[in-house]
Amino acid sequence: MKKLSQNLNSDFIAAANRLGGRNARRKIVAYVESYEDVFFWSNLLRPLETPQYYFEVLLPSRNTLCKGKKTALANHLGNRLGASMIACVDADYDYLMQGATETSYTVCNNPYVFHTYVYAIENYRCYAPALQNVCVMATLNDRRLFDFERFLVEYSETIWPLFVWNVWAYRYGRHGTFSMLDFYHVVALDKLNYYHPEQTLTNLRHKVNARISRLQKQFPQGKKTYKPLWEELLKLGVTPQTTYLYMRGHDLFDGAVSPMLGGVCDTLRREREREIRRLAEHAVQMQNELAAYQHAISPVDEMLRKHTGYVEAVAYRRVQDDVRGFLNATATSRLPGAMPDK
């Protein structure tokens, strides 16, 4: 005999909600991909709760340690999702594929599946307007050593044409020749001169143009479909200035933003430590102040993972708007399985 938990679905949650009485708040279970996603989606969903509905964010399986997007969406395949049970996942390239694959179709069209729009939650953590504050959190030094926003805009504009080619490769089944890893190898930041970032961008532009030239020769058929895809991506909300938000998340996090912030934060920490040594009146005071400062600061990667400065991002607000629409439709019974408020 099957366990009761194996039959858990949206209807089961809805029936359990009814047991609480007509005026009780109704629970909506939100399945996510991994441990790290629990905080992100909880933080996104919590402000949207109403006197009628609240969310409980869970990993996709109660019976195993299996995680990931496929596991979270498996509830869709079993028709378990509904007005009381939703899935919240990273968009990956599925949003940009616009239904070209089965998973993409589910992500883009299922009313009970919500996605990040940007590639993954790592991209939100790398949201440019929040990076200066991440440096302050990590170093307790507010000096603006580097213009993260301007650099990531220019970085995005530089890699944008090649990014379109990468999406094209996945749309038209050529990703075996030009994969996300291949794209990353071109756009990864090797060295960055914080005082002359234009040098890094110039070198990157040469690499990007060289790879585009190769792709144009390799795929002459792309001449007819590349420009329409370019225009379609713009309509989907991807812009040349925000390309970094839509490339593979851990490539951006590990290959660009984390090392970029690491260098800036190292400089700011050394600056603060020199200041303490200069101002200390004697050796004991210097040692105490240095120890207190080193105890108060935090690793930059940890701060990147914990900050929430991305809540102002356009794409983040767009996800919240989708959830609001879902809640409104649920409250007025416009979605299958919804329970109208009485």
Tab-separated table of C-alpha atoms in Angstrom:
chain	number	residue	atom	x	y	z
A	1	MET	CA	0.000	0.000	0.000
A	2	LYS	CA	1.330	3.435	-0.942
A	3	LYS	CA	2.257	5.880	1.763
A	4	LEU	CA	-0.135	8.776	2.194
A	5	SER	CA	2.694	11.257	1.403
A	6	GLN	CA	3.071	9.714	-2.045
A	7	ASN	CA	-0.484	10.811	-2.835
A	8	LEU	CA	0.143	14.357	-1.645
A	9	ASN	CA	-1.077	16.818	-4.257
A	10	SER	CA	-2.758	20.193	-4.572
A	11	ASP	CA	-6.201	18.707	-3.905
A	12	PHE	CA	-4.921	17.046	-0.727
A	13	ILE	CA	-3.536	20.389	0.540
A	14	ALA	CA	-6.813	22.110	-0.385
A	15	ALA	CA	-8.804	19.490	1.549
A	16	ALA	CA	-6.520	19.910	4.572
A	17	ASN	CA	-7.041	23.662	4.363
A	18	ARG	CA	-10.807	23.186	4.569
A	19	LEU	CA	-10.399	21.390	7.898
A	20	GLY	CA	-9.188	24.645	9.400
A	21	GLY	CA	-12.529	26.276	8.909
A	22	ARG	CA	-13.933	28.892	6.578
A	23	ASN	CA	-11.941	31.794	8.043
A	24	ALA	CA	-8.574	30.033	8.449
A	25	ARG	CA	-5.623	31.079	6.274
A	26	ARG	CA	-5.010	28.594	3.491
A	27	LYS	CA	-1.567	27.111	2.940
A	28	ILE	CA	0.073	27.014	-0.487
A	29	VAL	CA	3.027	24.636	-0.701
A	30	ALA	CA	5.890	25.909	-2.883
A	31	TYR	CA	8.411	23.281	-4.014
A	32	VAL	CA	11.926	24.520	-4.806
A	33	GLU	CA	15.062	22.946	-6.235
A	34	SER	CA	17.614	23.003	-3.390
A	35	TYR	CA	18.434	24.121	0.148
A	36	GLU	CA	19.717	27.531	-0.993
A	37	ASP	CA	16.490	28.145	-2.888
A	38	VAL	CA	14.412	27.885	0.292
A	39	PHE	CA	15.579	31.262	1.602
A	40	PHE	CA	15.392	32.989	-1.791
A	41	TRP	CA	11.836	31.910	-2.562
A	42	SER	CA	10.664	32.368	1.019
A	43	ASN	CA	11.985	35.919	0.902
A	44	LEU	CA	10.224	36.507	-2.425
A	45	LEU	CA	6.893	34.966	-1.452
A	46	ARG	CA	6.517	36.165	2.130
A	47	PRO	CA	5.647	39.818	1.306
A	48	LEU	CA	2.905	38.567	-1.041
A	49	GLU	CA	0.985	36.646	1.603
A	50	THR	CA	-2.533	37.816	2.327
A	51	PRO	CA	-5.018	37.339	5.179
A	52	GLN	CA	-6.396	34.439	3.117
A	53	TYR	CA	-3.179	32.701	1.930
A	54	TYR	CA	0.331	31.914	3.184
A	55	PHE	CA	3.216	29.938	1.650
A	56	GLU	CA	5.294	27.038	2.942
A	57	VAL	CA	8.516	26.540	0.964
A	58	LEU	CA	9.722	22.925	0.776
A	59	LEU	CA	12.216	20.733	-1.033
A	60	PRO	CA	10.565	18.676	-3.802
A	61	SER	CA	10.675	15.265	-2.132
A	62	ARG	CA	9.665	14.220	1.368
A	63	ASN	CA	10.924	10.665	0.869
A	64	THR	CA	14.415	11.114	-0.609
A	65	LEU	CA	17.280	13.611	-0.769
A	66	CYS	CA	16.706	14.103	-4.498
A	67	LYS	CA	16.774	17.755	-5.498
A	68	GLY	CA	16.968	19.828	-8.648
A	69	LYS	CA	14.695	21.255	-11.285
A	70	LYS	CA	13.544	17.905	-12.700
A	71	THR	CA	12.501	16.732	-9.256
A	72	ALA	CA	10.632	19.970	-8.526
A	73	LEU	CA	8.805	19.754	-11.861
A	74	ALA	CA	8.064	16.040	-11.463
A	75	ASN	CA	5.006	17.113	-9.506
A	76	HIS	CA	3.729	18.661	-12.735
A	77	LEU	CA	4.152	15.374	-14.587
A	78	GLY	CA	2.043	13.630	-11.967
A	79	ASN	CA	-0.608	16.355	-12.087
A	80	ARG	CA	0.110	17.142	-8.460
A	81	LEU	CA	0.501	20.895	-8.898
A	82	GLY	CA	-2.479	23.149	-8.544
A	83	ALA	CA	-3.876	26.156	-6.745
A	84	SER	CA	-2.542	24.834	-3.409
A	85	MET	CA	0.776	23.419	-4.653
A	86	ILE	CA	3.229	25.272	-6.908
A	87	ALA	CA	6.806	24.825	-8.157
A	88	CYS	CA	9.399	27.627	-8.017
A	89	VAL	CA	12.482	27.033	-10.175
A	90	ASP	CA	15.437	28.696	-11.868
A	91	ALA	CA	14.628	29.834	-15.389
A	92	ASP	CA	17.960	28.603	-16.806
A	93	TYR	CA	17.698	28.928	-20.604
A	94	ASP	CA	14.166	27.487	-20.509
A	95	TYR	CA	12.627	30.956	-20.405
A	96	LEU	CA	14.683	32.033	-23.425
A	97	MET	CA	13.856	28.811	-25.279
A	98	GLN	CA	10.168	29.814	-25.167
A	99	GLY	CA	8.706	26.319	-25.307
A	100	ALA	CA	11.201	24.791	-27.732
A	101	THR	CA	11.638	21.826	-25.346
A	102	GLU	CA	9.211	19.994	-23.070
A	103	THR	CA	10.769	21.466	-19.922
A	104	SER	CA	10.792	24.940	-21.446
A	105	TYR	CA	7.113	24.625	-22.348
A	106	THR	CA	6.266	23.661	-18.765
A	107	VAL	CA	8.329	26.489	-17.283
A	108	CYS	CA	6.844	29.100	-19.623
A	109	ASN	CA	3.206	27.969	-19.728
A	110	ASN	CA	2.187	26.067	-16.601
A	111	PRO	CA	0.215	28.458	-14.339
A	112	TYR	CA	1.541	26.659	-11.249
A	113	VAL	CA	5.242	26.932	-12.175
A	114	PHE	CA	7.086	30.147	-11.343
A	115	HIS	CA	10.607	30.890	-12.514
A	116	THR	CA	13.289	33.491	-11.884
A	117	TYR	CA	13.310	35.017	-15.420
A	118	VAL	CA	17.064	35.542	-14.999
A	119	TYR	CA	19.129	32.365	-15.348
A	120	ALA	CA	19.261	31.453	-11.645
A	121	ILE	CA	19.285	32.846	-8.126
A	122	GLU	CA	23.091	33.234	-8.427
A	123	ASN	CA	22.479	35.925	-11.028
A	124	TYR	CA	20.319	37.870	-8.586
A	125	ARG	CA	23.126	37.684	-6.045
A	126	CYS	CA	25.358	39.329	-8.647
A	127	TYR	CA	22.887	42.183	-9.224
A	128	ALA	CA	25.162	45.137	-9.999
A	129	PRO	CA	23.464	47.913	-7.966
A	130	ALA	CA	23.816	45.778	-4.812
A	131	LEU	CA	27.510	44.928	-5.113
A	132	GLN	CA	28.877	48.069	-3.464
A	133	ASN	CA	26.818	47.290	-0.377
A	134	VAL	CA	28.093	43.701	-0.425
A	135	CYS	CA	31.617	45.114	-0.231
A	136	VAL	CA	30.610	47.237	2.756
A	137	MET	CA	29.084	44.173	4.438
A	138	ALA	CA	32.285	42.185	3.875
A	139	THR	CA	34.851	44.875	4.775
A	140	LEU	CA	33.026	47.528	6.840
A	141	ASN	CA	34.693	50.048	4.557
A	142	ASP	CA	32.380	52.262	2.518
A	143	ARG	CA	34.938	53.726	0.111
A	144	ARG	CA	33.893	53.297	-3.527
A	145	LEU	CA	36.996	51.786	-5.055
A	146	PHE	CA	35.306	50.409	-8.166
A	147	ASP	CA	32.156	51.206	-10.194
A	148	PHE	CA	30.495	47.777	-10.332
A	149	GLU	CA	27.359	49.006	-12.085
A	150	ARG	CA	29.175	50.713	-14.929
A	151	PHE	CA	31.554	47.799	-15.405
A	152	LEU	CA	28.824	45.152	-15.560
A	153	VAL	CA	26.827	47.260	-18.025
A	154	GLU	CA	29.868	47.534	-20.298
A	155	TYR	CA	30.737	43.874	-19.741
A	156	SER	CA	27.175	42.912	-20.701
A	157	GLU	CA	27.200	45.076	-23.816
A	158	THR	CA	30.477	43.478	-24.861
A	159	ILE	CA	29.312	39.868	-24.525
A	160	TRP	CA	25.722	40.435	-25.744
A	161	PRO	CA	26.250	39.521	-29.451
A	162	LEU	CA	27.986	36.281	-28.452
A	163	PHE	CA	25.307	35.539	-25.867
A	164	VAL	CA	22.674	35.705	-28.609
A	165	TRP	CA	24.736	33.185	-30.562
A	166	ASN	CA	24.800	30.899	-27.515
A	167	VAL	CA	21.018	31.041	-27.143
A	168	TRP	CA	20.767	30.478	-30.916
A	169	ALA	CA	22.887	27.322	-30.563
A	170	TYR	CA	20.471	25.932	-27.965
A	171	ARG	CA	17.375	26.983	-29.902
A	172	TYR	CA	18.546	25.256	-33.087
A	173	GLY	CA	20.223	22.169	-31.637
A	174	ARG	CA	23.833	23.292	-32.118
A	175	HIS	CA	24.780	23.484	-28.447
A	176	GLY	CA	27.134	20.536	-28.846
A	177	THR	CA	29.317	22.841	-30.923
A	178	PHE	CA	28.869	26.029	-28.916
A	179	SER	CA	27.824	25.156	-25.365
A	180	MET	CA	27.421	27.317	-22.274
A	181	LEU	CA	30.864	26.122	-21.211
A	182	ASP	CA	32.317	27.268	-24.528
A	183	PHE	CA	30.637	30.642	-24.032
A	184	TYR	CA	32.037	30.877	-20.508
A	185	HIS	CA	35.574	30.182	-21.679
A	186	VAL	CA	35.330	33.256	-23.901
A	187	VAL	CA	33.689	35.674	-21.449
A	188	ALA	CA	35.390	34.676	-18.173
A	189	LEU	CA	37.452	37.464	-16.614
A	190	ASP	CA	41.083	36.413	-16.277
A	191	LYS	CA	42.568	39.570	-14.797
A	192	LEU	CA	40.971	42.895	-13.991
A	193	ASN	CA	42.806	46.171	-13.542
A	194	TYR	CA	40.489	48.003	-11.155
A	195	TYR	CA	41.969	51.358	-12.119
A	196	HIS	CA	41.810	50.703	-15.865
A	197	PRO	CA	38.947	48.221	-16.459
A	198	GLU	CA	38.742	49.370	-20.093
A	199	GLN	CA	41.843	47.272	-20.769
A	200	THR	CA	40.027	44.120	-19.645
A	201	LEU	CA	36.974	45.038	-21.723
A	202	THR	CA	39.081	45.701	-24.814
A	203	ASN	CA	40.727	42.283	-24.547
A	204	LEU	CA	37.315	40.687	-23.973
A	205	ARG	CA	35.885	42.436	-27.037
A	206	HIS	CA	38.662	40.981	-29.213
A	207	LYS	CA	37.912	37.464	-27.922
A	208	VAL	CA	34.174	37.890	-28.458
A	209	ASN	CA	34.577	39.221	-32.002
A	210	ALA	CA	36.949	36.393	-32.900
A	211	ARG	CA	34.487	33.770	-31.711
A	212	ILE	CA	31.562	35.440	-33.500
A	213	SER	CA	33.569	35.397	-36.731
A	214	ARG	CA	34.142	31.648	-36.305
A	215	LEU	CA	30.468	31.013	-35.608
A	216	GLN	CA	29.351	33.010	-38.650
A	217	LYS	CA	31.575	30.854	-40.857
A	218	GLN	CA	30.552	27.657	-39.073
A	219	PHE	CA	26.805	28.323	-39.232
A	220	PRO	CA	26.003	30.381	-42.354
A	221	GLN	CA	22.340	29.365	-41.925
A	222	GLY	CA	22.256	31.502	-38.799
A	223	LYS	CA	22.278	34.631	-40.947
A	224	LYS	CA	18.476	34.412	-41.373
A	225	THR	CA	17.594	33.478	-37.792
A	226	TYR	CA	20.144	35.353	-35.663
A	227	LYS	CA	18.650	38.832	-35.990
A	228	PRO	CA	15.044	37.702	-35.334
A	229	LEU	CA	16.277	35.909	-32.184
A	230	TRP	CA	18.089	39.096	-31.148
A	231	GLU	CA	14.817	41.010	-31.434
A	232	GLU	CA	12.854	38.301	-29.619
A	233	LEU	CA	15.242	38.343	-26.669
A	234	LEU	CA	14.803	42.095	-26.388
A	235	LYS	CA	11.029	41.613	-26.235
A	236	LEU	CA	11.499	39.013	-23.481
A	237	GLY	CA	13.212	41.629	-21.346
A	238	VAL	CA	16.846	40.701	-22.006
A	239	THR	CA	18.856	43.787	-22.909
A	240	PRO	CA	22.485	44.324	-23.940
A	241	GLN	CA	23.003	46.119	-20.618
A	242	THR	CA	21.706	43.206	-18.500
A	243	THR	CA	23.172	40.207	-20.336
A	244	TYR	CA	25.050	39.142	-17.213
A	245	LEU	CA	21.750	38.312	-15.500
A	246	TYR	CA	20.838	35.733	-18.156
A	247	MET	CA	24.123	33.841	-18.618
A	248	ARG	CA	24.712	30.671	-16.596
A	249	GLY	CA	24.607	31.652	-12.951
A	250	HIS	CA	27.570	29.855	-11.442
A	251	ASP	CA	29.768	30.946	-14.372
A	252	LEU	CA	28.917	34.568	-13.589
A	253	PHE	CA	29.285	34.049	-9.844
A	254	ASP	CA	32.546	32.061	-9.886
A	255	GLY	CA	34.138	33.380	-13.066
A	256	ALA	CA	33.423	37.099	-12.862
A	257	VAL	CA	31.682	38.660	-9.886
A	258	SER	CA	33.172	36.720	-6.976
A	259	PRO	CA	36.814	37.235	-8.040
A	260	MET	CA	36.043	40.870	-8.962
A	261	LEU	CA	34.611	41.554	-5.504
A	262	GLY	CA	37.355	39.529	-3.883
A	263	GLY	CA	40.046	41.806	-5.271
A	264	VAL	CA	38.179	44.956	-4.284
A	265	CYS	CA	37.455	43.670	-0.783
A	266	ASP	CA	41.075	42.602	-0.219
A	267	THR	CA	42.181	46.145	-1.050
A	268	LEU	CA	39.553	47.708	1.225
A	269	ARG	CA	40.460	45.412	4.121
A	270	ARG	CA	44.164	46.211	3.815
A	271	GLU	CA	43.289	49.907	3.678
A	272	ARG	CA	41.266	49.677	6.900
A	273	GLU	CA	44.030	47.675	8.629
A	274	ARG	CA	46.645	50.269	7.624
A	275	GLU	CA	44.412	52.960	9.069
A	276	ILE	CA	44.166	51.083	12.371
A	277	ARG	CA	47.956	50.688	12.534
A	278	ARG	CA	48.433	54.384	11.767
A	279	LEU	CA	45.949	55.619	14.368
A	280	ALA	CA	46.807	53.203	17.183
A	281	GLU	CA	48.547	54.880	20.111
A	282	HIS	CA	50.373	51.733	21.213
A	283	ALA	CA	50.877	48.090	20.245
A	284	VAL	CA	48.199	46.694	22.574
A	285	GLN	CA	45.546	49.028	21.178
A	286	MET	CA	46.610	48.160	17.653
A	287	GLN	CA	46.331	44.418	18.289
A	288	ASN	CA	42.935	44.791	19.986
A	289	GLU	CA	41.528	46.949	17.197
A	290	LEU	CA	42.871	44.639	14.475
A	291	ALA	CA	41.390	41.614	16.246
A	292	ALA	CA	38.031	43.359	16.650
A	293	TYR	CA	37.992	44.388	12.990
A	294	GLN	CA	38.955	40.950	11.709
A	295	HIS	CA	36.268	39.391	13.901
A	296	ALA	CA	33.625	41.787	12.541
A	297	ILE	CA	34.275	41.349	8.813
A	298	SER	CA	33.012	38.417	6.728
A	299	PRO	CA	34.094	36.456	3.631
A	300	VAL	CA	32.838	38.147	0.475
A	301	ASP	CA	31.377	34.903	-0.943
A	302	GLU	CA	29.309	34.491	2.220
A	303	MET	CA	27.977	38.052	1.918
A	304	LEU	CA	27.201	37.502	-1.768
A	305	ARG	CA	25.052	34.542	-0.824
A	306	LYS	CA	23.285	36.275	2.077
A	307	HIS	CA	22.496	39.756	0.812
A	308	THR	CA	19.042	40.659	-0.525
A	309	GLY	CA	19.835	43.839	-2.447
A	310	TYR	CA	18.460	42.278	-5.615
A	311	VAL	CA	14.844	42.721	-4.506
A	312	GLU	CA	14.753	45.963	-6.506
A	313	ALA	CA	15.665	44.194	-9.770
A	314	VAL	CA	13.075	44.463	-12.547
A	315	ALA	CA	13.043	40.698	-13.130
A	316	TYR	CA	12.555	40.004	-9.396
A	317	ARG	CA	9.568	42.332	-9.283
A	318	ARG	CA	8.229	40.606	-12.379
A	319	VAL	CA	8.252	37.237	-10.588
A	320	GLN	CA	6.363	38.778	-7.697
A	321	ASP	CA	3.812	40.238	-10.109
A	322	ASP	CA	3.264	36.742	-11.541
A	323	VAL	CA	2.630	35.360	-8.050
A	324	ARG	CA	0.229	38.207	-7.254
A	325	GLY	CA	-1.692	37.391	-10.428
A	326	PHE	CA	-1.822	33.734	-9.382
A	327	LEU	CA	-3.145	34.645	-5.930
A	328	ASN	CA	-5.776	36.954	-7.388
A	329	ALA	CA	-6.889	34.263	-9.843
A	330	THR	CA	-6.960	31.670	-7.071
A	331	ALA	CA	-9.053	33.885	-4.830
A	332	THR	CA	-11.613	34.381	-7.600
A	333	SER	CA	-11.558	30.732	-8.759
A	334	ARG	CA	-10.058	31.470	-12.185
A	335	LEU	CA	-7.530	28.647	-11.845
A	336	PRO	CA	-8.300	24.899	-11.785
A	337	GLY	CA	-8.438	23.608	-8.237
A	338	ALA	CA	-8.897	27.062	-6.709
A	339	MET	CA	-11.096	27.534	-3.694
A	340	PRO	CA	-13.149	30.720	-3.724
A	341	ASP	CA	-13.269	32.796	-0.585
A	342	LYS	CA	-16.728	32.706	0.974
